[in-house]
Tab-separated table of C-alpha atoms and ligand atoms in Angstrom:
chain	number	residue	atom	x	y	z
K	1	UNK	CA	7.887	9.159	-18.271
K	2	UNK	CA	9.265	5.782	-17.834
K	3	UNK	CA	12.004	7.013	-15.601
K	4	UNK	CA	9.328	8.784	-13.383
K	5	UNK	CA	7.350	5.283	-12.720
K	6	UNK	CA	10.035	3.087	-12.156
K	7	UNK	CA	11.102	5.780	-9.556
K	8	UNK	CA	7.942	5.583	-7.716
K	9	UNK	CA	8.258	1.749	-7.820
K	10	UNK	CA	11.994	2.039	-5.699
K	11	UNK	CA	10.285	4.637	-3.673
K	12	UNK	CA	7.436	2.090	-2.808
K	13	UNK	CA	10.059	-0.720	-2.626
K	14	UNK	CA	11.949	1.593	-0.051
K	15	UNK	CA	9.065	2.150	2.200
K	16	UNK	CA	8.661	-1.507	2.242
K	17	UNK	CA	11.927	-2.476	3.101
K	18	UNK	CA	11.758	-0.863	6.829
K	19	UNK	CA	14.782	-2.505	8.425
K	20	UNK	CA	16.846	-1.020	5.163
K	21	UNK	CA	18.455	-4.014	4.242
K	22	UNK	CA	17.717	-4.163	0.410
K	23	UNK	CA	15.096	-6.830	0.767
K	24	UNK	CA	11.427	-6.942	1.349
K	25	UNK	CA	10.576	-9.955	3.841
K	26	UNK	CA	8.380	-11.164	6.171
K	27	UNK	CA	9.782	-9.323	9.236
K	28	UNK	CA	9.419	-6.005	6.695
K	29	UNK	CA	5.827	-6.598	6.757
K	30	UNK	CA	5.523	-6.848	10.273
K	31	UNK	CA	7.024	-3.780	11.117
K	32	UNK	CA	4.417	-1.815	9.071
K	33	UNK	CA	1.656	-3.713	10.459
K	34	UNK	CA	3.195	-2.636	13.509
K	35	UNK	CA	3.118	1.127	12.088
K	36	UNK	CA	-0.261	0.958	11.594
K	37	UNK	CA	-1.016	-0.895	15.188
K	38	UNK	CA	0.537	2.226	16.837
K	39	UNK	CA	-1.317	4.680	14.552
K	40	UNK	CA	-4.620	2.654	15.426
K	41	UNK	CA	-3.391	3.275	19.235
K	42	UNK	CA	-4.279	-0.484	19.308
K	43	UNK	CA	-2.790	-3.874	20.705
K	44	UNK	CA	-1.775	-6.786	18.676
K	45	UNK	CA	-3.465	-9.254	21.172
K	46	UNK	CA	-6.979	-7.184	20.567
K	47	UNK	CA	-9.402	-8.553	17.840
K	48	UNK	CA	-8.833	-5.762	15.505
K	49	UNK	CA	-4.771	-6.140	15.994
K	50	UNK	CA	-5.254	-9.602	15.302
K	51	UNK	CA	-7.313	-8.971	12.093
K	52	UNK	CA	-4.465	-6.831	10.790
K	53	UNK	CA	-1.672	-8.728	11.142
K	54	UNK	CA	-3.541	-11.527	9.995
K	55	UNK	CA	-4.350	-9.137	6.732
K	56	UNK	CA	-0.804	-7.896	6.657
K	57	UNK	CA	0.076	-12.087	6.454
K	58	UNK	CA	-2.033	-12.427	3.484
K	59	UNK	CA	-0.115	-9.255	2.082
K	60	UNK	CA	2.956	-10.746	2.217
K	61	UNK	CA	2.109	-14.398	0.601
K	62	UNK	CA	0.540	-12.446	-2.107
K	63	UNK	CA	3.925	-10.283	-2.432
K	64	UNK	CA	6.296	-13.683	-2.166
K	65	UNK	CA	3.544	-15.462	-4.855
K	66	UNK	CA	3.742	-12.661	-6.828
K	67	UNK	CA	7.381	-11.417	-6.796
K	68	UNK	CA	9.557	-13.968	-5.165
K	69	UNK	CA	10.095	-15.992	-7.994
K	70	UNK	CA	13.572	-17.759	-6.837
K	71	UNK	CA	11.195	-18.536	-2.913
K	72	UNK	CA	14.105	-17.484	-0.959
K	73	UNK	CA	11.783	-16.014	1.306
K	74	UNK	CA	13.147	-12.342	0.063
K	75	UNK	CA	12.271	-9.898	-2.463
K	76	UNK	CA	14.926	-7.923	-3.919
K	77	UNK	CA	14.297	-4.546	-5.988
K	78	UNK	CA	14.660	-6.792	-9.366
K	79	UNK	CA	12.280	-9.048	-8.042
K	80	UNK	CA	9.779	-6.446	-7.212
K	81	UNK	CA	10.297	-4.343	-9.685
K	82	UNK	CA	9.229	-6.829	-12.572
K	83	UNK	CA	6.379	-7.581	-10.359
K	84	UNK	CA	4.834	-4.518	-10.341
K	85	UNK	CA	5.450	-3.715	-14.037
K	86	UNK	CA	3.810	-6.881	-15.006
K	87	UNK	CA	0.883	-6.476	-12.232
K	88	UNK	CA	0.136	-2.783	-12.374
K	89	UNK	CA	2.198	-1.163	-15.702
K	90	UNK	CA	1.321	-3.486	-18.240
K	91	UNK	CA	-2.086	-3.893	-17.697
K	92	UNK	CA	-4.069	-6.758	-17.174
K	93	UNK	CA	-6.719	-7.531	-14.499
K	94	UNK	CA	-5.803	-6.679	-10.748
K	95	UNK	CA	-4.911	-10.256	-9.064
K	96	UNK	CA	-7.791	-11.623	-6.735
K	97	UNK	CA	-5.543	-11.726	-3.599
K	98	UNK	CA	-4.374	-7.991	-4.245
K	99	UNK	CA	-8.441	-7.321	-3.989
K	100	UNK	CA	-8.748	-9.300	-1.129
K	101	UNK	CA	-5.790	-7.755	1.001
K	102	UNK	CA	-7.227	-4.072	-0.053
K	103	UNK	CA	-10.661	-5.352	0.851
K	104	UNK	CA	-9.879	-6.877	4.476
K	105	UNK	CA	-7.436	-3.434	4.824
K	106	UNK	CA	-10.560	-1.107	4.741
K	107	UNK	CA	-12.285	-3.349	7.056
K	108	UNK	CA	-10.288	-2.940	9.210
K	109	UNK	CA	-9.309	0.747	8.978
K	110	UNK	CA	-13.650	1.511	8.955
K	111	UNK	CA	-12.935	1.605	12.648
K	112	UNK	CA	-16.901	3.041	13.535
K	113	UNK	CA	-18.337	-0.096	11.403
K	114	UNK	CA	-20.360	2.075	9.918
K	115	UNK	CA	-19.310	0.243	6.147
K	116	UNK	CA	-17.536	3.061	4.991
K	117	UNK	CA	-13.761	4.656	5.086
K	118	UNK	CA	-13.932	8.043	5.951
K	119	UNK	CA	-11.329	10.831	5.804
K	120	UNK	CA	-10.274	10.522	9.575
K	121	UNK	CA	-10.464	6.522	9.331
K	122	UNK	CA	-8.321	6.292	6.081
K	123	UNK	CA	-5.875	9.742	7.579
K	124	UNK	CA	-4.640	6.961	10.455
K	125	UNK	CA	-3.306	5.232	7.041
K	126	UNK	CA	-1.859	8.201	4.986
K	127	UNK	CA	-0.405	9.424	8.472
K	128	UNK	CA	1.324	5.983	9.394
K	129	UNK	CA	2.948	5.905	5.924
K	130	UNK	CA	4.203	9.441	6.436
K	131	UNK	CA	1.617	11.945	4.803
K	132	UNK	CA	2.065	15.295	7.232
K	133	UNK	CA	-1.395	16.179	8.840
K	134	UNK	CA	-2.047	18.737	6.726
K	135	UNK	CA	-1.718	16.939	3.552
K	136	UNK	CA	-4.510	13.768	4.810
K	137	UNK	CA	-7.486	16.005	3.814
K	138	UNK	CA	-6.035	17.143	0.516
K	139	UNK	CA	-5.123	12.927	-0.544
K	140	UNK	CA	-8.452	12.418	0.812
K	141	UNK	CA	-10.416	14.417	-1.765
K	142	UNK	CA	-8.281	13.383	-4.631
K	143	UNK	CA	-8.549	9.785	-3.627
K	144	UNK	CA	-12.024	9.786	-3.554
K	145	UNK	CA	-12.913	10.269	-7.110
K	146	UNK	CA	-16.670	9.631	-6.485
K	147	UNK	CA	-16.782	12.049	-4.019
K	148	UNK	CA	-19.120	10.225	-1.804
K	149	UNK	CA	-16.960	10.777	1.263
K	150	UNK	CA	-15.868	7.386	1.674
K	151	UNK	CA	-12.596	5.419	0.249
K	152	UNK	CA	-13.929	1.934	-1.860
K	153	UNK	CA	-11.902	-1.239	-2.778
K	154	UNK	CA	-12.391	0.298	-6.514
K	155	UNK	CA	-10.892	4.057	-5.463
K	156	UNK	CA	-7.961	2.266	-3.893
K	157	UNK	CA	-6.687	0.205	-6.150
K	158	UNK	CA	-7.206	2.389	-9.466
K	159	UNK	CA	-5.041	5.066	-7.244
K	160	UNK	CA	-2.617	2.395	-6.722
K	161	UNK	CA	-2.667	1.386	-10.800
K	162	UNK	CA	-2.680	5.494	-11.148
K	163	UNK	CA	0.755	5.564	-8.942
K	164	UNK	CA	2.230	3.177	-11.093
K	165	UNK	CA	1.070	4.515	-14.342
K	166	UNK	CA	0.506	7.930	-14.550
K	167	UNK	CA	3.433	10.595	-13.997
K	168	UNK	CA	0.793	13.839	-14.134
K	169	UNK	CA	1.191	15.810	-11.034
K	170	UNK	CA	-2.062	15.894	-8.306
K	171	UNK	CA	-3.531	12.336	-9.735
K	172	UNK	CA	-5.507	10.273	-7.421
K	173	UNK	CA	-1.812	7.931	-7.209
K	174	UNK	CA	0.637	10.753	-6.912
K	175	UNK	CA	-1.480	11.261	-3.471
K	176	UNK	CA	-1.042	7.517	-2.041
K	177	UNK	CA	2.600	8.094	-0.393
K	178	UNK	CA	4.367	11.668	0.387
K	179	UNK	CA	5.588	13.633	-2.087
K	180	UNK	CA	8.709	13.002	-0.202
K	181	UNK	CA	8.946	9.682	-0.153
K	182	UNK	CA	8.400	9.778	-4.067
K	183	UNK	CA	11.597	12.171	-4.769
K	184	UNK	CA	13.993	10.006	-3.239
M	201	CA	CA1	14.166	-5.646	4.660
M	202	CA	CA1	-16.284	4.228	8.907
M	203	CA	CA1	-15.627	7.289	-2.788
């Protein structure tokens, strides 16, 4: 079971580490935001471009306060690994900033304003990290546990706590990142 976990925390590590250089920094960060932009079919210079890179900036100082202990300015897989163990594995409340980023993340991805994240708002997500088409619905229904049609702060991070802590296939967590991306 162990084994499993700290497998999907490389796999999450990987998918961070975009330019493949065996750290997670700031320019890492930017290229997903920039993943996302492209998903979004929207310009950095527009207000909603500039809201999410200013979210994805938050991201990253709560990664480097959180993981970065020797502030190089780069997170290694050591570095991150511990991080997530102590934030997610063993328990404990769910940091403040890690709230906040999630929060100003489905702000941005309610892209009607209608105060809610739908299946085809939070699909641009799933399908930015990688999900196949096909698959979106299917994370969608297990993701929303309430079943109210919408994706909440609450739903997202308990599947993110899930993906860290539970190894049962089909869980709300196992559905946060391709299968694919987790058998690495
Ligand atoms: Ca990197
Ligand atoms: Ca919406
Ligand atoms: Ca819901």
């Amino acid at each position: 079971m162990k084994q499993v976990l700290q497998h999907r925390i490389d796999s999450t590590f990987a998918h961070y580490d975009v330019n493949r250089n065996g750290v997670i920094e700031l320019a890492d960060i930017y290229a997903l935001a920039n993943r996302l932009l492209q998903a979004f079919g929207e310009p950095a210079s527009s207000e909603r471009g500039r809201e999410l890179i200013e979210a994805y900036d938050r991201f990253w100082e709560m990664l480097a306060d959180h993981c970065d202990t020797d502030r190089d300015g780069r997170i290694g897989p050591e570095e991150y690994r511990e991080a997530m163990i102590e934030a997610f594995v063993e328990g404990g409340p769910i940091a403040m900033d890690f709230l906040e980023v999630v929060q100003s993340l489905l702000v941005i991805m309610d892209t009607n304003g209608d105060g809610r994240v739908d299946s085809a708002e939070f699909g641009v997500l799933l399908k930015a990290r990688g999900l196949a088409e096909a698959d979106c619905a299917t994370a969608f229904a297990h993701l929303d546990t309430d079943g109210d049609g919408a994706i909440s702060v609450q739903e997202y991070v308990a599947a993110v706590r899930d993906y860290y802590t539970n190894p049962a296939e089909d869980t709300p967590g196992s559905w946060l990142y391709p299968k694919a991306l987790q058998r690495i």
